[in-house]
JSON list of C-alpha atoms in Angstrom, two decimals:
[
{"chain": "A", "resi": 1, "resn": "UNK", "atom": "CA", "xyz": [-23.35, -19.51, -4.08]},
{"chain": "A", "resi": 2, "resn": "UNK", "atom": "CA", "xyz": [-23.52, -16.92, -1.22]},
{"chain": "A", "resi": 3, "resn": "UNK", "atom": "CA", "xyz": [-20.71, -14.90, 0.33]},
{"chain": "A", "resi": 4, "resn": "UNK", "atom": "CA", "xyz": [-20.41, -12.24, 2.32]},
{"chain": "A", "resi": 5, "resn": "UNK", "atom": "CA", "xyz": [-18.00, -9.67, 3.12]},
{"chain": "A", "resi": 6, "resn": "UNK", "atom": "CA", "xyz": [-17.18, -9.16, 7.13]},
{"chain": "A", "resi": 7, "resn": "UNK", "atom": "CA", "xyz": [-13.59, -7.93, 7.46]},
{"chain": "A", "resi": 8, "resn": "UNK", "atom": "CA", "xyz": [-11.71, -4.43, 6.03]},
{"chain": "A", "resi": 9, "resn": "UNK", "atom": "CA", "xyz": [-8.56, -5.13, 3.47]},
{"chain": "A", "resi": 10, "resn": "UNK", "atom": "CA", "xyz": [-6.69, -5.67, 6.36]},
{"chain": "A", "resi": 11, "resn": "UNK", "atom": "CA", "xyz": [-8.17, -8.86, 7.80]},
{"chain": "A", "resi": 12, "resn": "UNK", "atom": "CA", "xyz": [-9.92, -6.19, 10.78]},
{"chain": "A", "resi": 13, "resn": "UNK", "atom": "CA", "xyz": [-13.61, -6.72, 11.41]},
{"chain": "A", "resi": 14, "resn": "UNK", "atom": "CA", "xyz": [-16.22, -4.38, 9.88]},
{"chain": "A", "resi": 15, "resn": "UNK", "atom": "CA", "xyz": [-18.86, -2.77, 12.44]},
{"chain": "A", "resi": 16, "resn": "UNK", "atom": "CA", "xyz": [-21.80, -2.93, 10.48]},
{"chain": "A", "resi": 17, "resn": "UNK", "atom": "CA", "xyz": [-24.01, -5.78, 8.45]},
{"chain": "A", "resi": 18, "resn": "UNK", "atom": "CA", "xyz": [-21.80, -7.26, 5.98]},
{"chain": "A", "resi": 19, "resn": "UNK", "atom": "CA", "xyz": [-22.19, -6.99, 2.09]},
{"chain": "A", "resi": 20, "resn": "UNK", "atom": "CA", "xyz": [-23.96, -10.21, 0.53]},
{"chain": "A", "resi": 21, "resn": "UNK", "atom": "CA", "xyz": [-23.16, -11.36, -2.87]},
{"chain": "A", "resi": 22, "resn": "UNK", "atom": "CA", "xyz": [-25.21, -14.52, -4.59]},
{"chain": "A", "resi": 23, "resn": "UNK", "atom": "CA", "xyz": [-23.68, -15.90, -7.74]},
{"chain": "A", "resi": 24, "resn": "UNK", "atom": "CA", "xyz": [-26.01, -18.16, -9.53]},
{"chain": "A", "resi": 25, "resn": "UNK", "atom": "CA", "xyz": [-26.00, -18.96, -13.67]},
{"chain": "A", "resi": 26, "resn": "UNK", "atom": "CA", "xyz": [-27.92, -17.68, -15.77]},
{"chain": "A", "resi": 27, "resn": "UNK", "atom": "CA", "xyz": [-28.77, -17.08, -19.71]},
{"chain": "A", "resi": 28, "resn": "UNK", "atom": "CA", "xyz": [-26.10, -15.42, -21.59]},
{"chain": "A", "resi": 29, "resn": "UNK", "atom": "CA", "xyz": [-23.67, -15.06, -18.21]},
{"chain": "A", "resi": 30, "resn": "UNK", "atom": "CA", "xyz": [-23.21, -14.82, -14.31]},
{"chain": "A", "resi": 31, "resn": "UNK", "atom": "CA", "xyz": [-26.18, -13.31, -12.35]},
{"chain": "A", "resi": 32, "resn": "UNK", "atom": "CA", "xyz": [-24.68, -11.50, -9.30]},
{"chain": "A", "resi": 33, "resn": "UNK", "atom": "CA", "xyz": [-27.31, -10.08, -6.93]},
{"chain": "A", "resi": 34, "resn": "UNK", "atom": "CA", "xyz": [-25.68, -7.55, -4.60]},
{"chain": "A", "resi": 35, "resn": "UNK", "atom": "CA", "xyz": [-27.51, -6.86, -0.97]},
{"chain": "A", "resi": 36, "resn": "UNK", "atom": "CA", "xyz": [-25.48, -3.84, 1.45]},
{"chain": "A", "resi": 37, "resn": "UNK", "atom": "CA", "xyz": [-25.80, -1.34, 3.61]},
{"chain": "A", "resi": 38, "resn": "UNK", "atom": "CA", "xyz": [-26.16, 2.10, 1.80]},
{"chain": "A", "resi": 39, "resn": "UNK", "atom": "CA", "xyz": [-24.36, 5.37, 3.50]},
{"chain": "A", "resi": 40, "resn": "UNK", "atom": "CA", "xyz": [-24.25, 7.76, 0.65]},
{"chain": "A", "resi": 41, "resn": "UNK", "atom": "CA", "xyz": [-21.13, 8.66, 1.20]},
{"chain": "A", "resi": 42, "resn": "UNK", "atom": "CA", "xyz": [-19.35, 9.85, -0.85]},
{"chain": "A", "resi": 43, "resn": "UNK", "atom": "CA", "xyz": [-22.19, 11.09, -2.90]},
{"chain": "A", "resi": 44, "resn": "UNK", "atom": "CA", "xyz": [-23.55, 9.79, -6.71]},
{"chain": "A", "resi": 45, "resn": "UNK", "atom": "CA", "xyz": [-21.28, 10.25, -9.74]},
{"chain": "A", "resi": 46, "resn": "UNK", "atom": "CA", "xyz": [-22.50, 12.57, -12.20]},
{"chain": "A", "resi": 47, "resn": "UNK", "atom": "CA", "xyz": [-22.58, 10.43, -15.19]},
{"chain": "A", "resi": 48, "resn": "UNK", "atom": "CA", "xyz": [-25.59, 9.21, -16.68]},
{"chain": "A", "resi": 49, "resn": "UNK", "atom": "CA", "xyz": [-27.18, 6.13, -15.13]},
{"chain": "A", "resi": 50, "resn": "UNK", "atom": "CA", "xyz": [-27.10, 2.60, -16.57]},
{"chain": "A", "resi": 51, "resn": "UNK", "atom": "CA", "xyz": [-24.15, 3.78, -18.24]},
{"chain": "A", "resi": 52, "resn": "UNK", "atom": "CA", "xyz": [-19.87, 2.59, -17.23]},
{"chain": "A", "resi": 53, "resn": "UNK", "atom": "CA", "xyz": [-18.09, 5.71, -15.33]},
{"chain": "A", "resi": 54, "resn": "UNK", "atom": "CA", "xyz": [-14.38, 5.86, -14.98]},
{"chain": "A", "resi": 55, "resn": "UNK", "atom": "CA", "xyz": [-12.99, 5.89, -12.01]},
{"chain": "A", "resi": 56, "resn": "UNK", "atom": "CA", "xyz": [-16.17, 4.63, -9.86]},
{"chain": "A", "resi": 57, "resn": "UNK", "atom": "CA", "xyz": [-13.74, 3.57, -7.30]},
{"chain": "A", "resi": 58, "resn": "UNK", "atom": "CA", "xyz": [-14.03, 6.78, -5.73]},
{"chain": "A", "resi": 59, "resn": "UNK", "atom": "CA", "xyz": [-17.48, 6.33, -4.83]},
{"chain": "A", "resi": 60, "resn": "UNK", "atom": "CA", "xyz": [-20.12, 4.15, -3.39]},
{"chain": "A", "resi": 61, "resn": "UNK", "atom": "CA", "xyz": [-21.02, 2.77, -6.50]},
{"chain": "A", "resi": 62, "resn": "UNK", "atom": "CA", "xyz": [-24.88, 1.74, -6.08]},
{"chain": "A", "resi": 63, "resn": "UNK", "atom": "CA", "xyz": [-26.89, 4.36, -8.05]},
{"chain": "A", "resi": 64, "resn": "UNK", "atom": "CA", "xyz": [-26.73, 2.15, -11.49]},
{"chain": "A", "resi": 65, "resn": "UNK", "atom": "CA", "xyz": [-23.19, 3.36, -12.68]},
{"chain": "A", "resi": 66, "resn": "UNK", "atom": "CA", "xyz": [-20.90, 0.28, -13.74]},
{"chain": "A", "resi": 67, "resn": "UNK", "atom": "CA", "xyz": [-17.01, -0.17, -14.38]},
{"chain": "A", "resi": 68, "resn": "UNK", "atom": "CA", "xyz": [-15.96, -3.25, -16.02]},
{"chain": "A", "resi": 69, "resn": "UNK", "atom": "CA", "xyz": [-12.30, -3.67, -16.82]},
{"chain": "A", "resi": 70, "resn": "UNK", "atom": "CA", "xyz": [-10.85, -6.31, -18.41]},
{"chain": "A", "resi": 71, "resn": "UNK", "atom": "CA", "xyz": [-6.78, -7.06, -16.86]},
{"chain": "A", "resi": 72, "resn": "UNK", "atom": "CA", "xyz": [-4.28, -8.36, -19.02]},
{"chain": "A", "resi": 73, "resn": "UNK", "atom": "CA", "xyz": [-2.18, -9.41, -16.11]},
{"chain": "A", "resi": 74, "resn": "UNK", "atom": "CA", "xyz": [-1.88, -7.06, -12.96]},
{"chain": "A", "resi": 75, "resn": "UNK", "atom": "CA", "xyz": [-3.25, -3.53, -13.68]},
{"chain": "A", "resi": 76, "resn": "UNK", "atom": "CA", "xyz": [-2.66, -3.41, -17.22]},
{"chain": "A", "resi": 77, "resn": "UNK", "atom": "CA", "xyz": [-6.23, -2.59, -18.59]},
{"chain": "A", "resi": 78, "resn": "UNK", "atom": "CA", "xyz": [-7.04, -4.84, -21.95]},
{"chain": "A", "resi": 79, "resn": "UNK", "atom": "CA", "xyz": [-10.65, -3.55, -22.26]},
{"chain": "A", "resi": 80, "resn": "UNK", "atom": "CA", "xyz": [-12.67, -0.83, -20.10]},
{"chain": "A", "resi": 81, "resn": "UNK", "atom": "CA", "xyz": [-16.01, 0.64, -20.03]},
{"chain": "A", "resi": 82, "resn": "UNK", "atom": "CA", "xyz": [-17.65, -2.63, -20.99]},
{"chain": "A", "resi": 83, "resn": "UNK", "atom": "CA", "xyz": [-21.44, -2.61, -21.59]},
{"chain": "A", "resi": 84, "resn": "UNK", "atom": "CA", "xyz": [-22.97, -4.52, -18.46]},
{"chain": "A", "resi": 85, "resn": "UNK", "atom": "CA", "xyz": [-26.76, -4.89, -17.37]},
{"chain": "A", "resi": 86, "resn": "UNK", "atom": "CA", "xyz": [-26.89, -3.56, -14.11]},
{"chain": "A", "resi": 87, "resn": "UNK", "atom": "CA", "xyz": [-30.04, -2.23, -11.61]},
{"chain": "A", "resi": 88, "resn": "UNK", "atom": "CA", "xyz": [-29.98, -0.62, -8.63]},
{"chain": "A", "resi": 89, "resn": "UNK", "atom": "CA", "xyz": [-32.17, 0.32, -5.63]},
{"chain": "A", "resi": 90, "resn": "UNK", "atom": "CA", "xyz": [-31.98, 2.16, -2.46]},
{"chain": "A", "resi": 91, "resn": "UNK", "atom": "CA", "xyz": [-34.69, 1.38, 0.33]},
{"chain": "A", "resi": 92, "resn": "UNK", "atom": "CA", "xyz": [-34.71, 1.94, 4.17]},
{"chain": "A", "resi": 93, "resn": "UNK", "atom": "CA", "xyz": [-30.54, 2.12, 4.63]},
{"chain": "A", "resi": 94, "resn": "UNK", "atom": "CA", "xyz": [-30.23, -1.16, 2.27]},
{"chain": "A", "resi": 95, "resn": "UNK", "atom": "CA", "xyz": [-28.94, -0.80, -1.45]},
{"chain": "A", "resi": 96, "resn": "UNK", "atom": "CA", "xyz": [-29.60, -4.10, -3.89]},
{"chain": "A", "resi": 97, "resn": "UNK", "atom": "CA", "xyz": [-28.14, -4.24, -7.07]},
{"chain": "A", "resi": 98, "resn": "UNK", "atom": "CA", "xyz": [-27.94, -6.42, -9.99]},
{"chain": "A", "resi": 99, "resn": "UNK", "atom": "CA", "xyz": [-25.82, -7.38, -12.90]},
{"chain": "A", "resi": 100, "resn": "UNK", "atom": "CA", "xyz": [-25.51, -10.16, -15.67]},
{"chain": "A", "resi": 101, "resn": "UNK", "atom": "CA", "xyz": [-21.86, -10.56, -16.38]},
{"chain": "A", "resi": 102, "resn": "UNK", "atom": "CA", "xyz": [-21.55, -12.23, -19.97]},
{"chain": "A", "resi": 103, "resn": "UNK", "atom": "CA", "xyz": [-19.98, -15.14, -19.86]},
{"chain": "A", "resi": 104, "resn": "UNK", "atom": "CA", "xyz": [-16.93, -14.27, -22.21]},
{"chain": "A", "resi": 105, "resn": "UNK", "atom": "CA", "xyz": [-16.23, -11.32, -20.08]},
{"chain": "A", "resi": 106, "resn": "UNK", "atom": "CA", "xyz": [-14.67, -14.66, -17.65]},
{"chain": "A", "resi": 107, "resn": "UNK", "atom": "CA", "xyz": [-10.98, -15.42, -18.88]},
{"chain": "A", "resi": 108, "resn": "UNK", "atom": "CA", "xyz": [-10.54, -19.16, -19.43]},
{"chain": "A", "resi": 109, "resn": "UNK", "atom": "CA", "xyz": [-10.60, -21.81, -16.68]},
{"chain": "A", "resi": 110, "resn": "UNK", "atom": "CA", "xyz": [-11.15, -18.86, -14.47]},
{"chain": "A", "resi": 111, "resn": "UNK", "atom": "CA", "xyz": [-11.64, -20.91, -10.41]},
{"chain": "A", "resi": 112, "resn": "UNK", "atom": "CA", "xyz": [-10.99, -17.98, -7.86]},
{"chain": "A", "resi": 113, "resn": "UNK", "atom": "CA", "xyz": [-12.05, -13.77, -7.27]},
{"chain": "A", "resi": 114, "resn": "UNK", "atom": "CA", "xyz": [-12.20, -11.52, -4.60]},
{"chain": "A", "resi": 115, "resn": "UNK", "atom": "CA", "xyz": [-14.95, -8.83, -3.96]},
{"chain": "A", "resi": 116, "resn": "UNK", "atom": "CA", "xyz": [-14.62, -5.63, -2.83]},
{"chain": "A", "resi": 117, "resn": "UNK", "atom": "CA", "xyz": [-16.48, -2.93, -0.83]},
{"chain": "A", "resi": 118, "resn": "UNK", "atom": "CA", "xyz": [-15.34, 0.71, -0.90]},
{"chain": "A", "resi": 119, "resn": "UNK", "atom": "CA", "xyz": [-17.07, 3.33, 1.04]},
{"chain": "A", "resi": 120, "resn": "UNK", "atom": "CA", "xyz": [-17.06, 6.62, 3.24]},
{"chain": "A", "resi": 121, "resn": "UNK", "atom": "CA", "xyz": [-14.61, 9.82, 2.08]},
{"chain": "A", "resi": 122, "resn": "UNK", "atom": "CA", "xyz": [-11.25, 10.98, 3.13]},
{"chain": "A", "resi": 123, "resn": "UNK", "atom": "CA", "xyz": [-10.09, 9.41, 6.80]},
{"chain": "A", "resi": 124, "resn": "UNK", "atom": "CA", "xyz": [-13.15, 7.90, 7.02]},
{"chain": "A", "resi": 125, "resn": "UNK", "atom": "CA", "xyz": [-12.66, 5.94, 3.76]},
{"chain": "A", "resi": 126, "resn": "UNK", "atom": "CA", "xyz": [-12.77, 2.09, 4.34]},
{"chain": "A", "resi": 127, "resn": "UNK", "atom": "CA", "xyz": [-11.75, -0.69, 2.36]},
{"chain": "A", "resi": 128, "resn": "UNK", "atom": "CA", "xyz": [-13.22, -3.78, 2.59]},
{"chain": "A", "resi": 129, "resn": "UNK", "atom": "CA", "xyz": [-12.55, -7.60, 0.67]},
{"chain": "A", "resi": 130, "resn": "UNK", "atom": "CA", "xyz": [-14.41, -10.86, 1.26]},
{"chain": "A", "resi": 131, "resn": "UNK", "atom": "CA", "xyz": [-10.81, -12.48, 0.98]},
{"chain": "A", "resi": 132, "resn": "UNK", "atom": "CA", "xyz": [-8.37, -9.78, 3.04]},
{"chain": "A", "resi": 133, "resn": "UNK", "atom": "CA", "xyz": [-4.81, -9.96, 3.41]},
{"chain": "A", "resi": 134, "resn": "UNK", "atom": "CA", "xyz": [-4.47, -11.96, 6.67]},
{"chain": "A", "resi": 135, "resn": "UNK", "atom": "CA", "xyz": [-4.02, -9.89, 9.86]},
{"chain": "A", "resi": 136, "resn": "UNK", "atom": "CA", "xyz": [-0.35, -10.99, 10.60]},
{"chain": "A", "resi": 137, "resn": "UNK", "atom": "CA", "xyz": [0.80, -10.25, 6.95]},
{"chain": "A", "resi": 138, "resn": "UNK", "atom": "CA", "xyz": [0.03, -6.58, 6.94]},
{"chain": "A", "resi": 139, "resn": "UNK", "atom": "CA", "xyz": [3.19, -4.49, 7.23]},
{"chain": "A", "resi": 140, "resn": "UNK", "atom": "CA", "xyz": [2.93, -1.57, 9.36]},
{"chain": "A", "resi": 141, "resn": "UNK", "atom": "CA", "xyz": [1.58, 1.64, 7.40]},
{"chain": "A", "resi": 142, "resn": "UNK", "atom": "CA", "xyz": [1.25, -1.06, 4.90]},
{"chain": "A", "resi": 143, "resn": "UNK", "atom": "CA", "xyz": [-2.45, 0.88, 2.45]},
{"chain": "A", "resi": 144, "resn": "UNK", "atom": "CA", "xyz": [-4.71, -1.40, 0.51]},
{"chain": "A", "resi": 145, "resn": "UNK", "atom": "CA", "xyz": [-4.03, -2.14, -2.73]},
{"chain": "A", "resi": 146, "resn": "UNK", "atom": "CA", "xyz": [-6.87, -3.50, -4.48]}
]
């Protein structure tokens, strides 16, 4: 399965290629093969590569750092940190990426997700979600809440 990601949070329209995600099976879990414009911005996380980092929401995310939390309803962490195989490259403005997500990381029955897409730093820092909130459901000064 393909999808790509075209609009902000907000339901707006991004102005640049979108992000690609292909979901396929594969031994041992979910093969999720990332494709998405790179603009290094904010900069890499310090930790060590291959390896989870807290709080990776605050950056790009692309240089082989993983964050894999498991919810027990909304935001109440169960699990965090979770081991994860993940690769990563960054070639001519394009960053690809890779992961297998084991298949009991998956909560039962599980039939819906959303993806995400976080990038730039302060004011310029943009949100985006393959499934946004629909345009005429955002309150005014309403901020994303992913």
């Amino acid at each position: 399965m393909e999808f790509t990601i075209q609009n902000e949070w907000n339901g707006a329209p991004i102005a640049h290629e979108p992000v690609t995600i292909c979901l396929k099976p594969a031994p041992g879990g979910l093969q999720m093969d990332v494709s998405a414009p790179f603009f290094n911005d904010p900069p890499a996380p310090s930790g060590p590569v291959g390896e989870p980092f807290q709080a990776l929401w605050d950056y790009e995310g692309l240089h082989g750092h993983h964050l894999v939390l498991l919810l027990s309803q909304r935001r109440n962490i169960w699990k965090e940190c979770l081991p994860l195989f993940f690769q990563a490259s960054i070639s001519q403005g394009t960053w690809k990426g890779r992961a297998l997500i084991p298949w009991e990381y998956f909560p039962p029955s599980v039939d819906q997700f959303n993806a995400y897409a976080i990038h730039g730093s302060g004011l310029k820092r943009t949100y985006e979600a393959l499934y946004p909130i629909p345009e005429k459901e955002v309150q005014e000064g309403q901020q994303p809440d992913l």
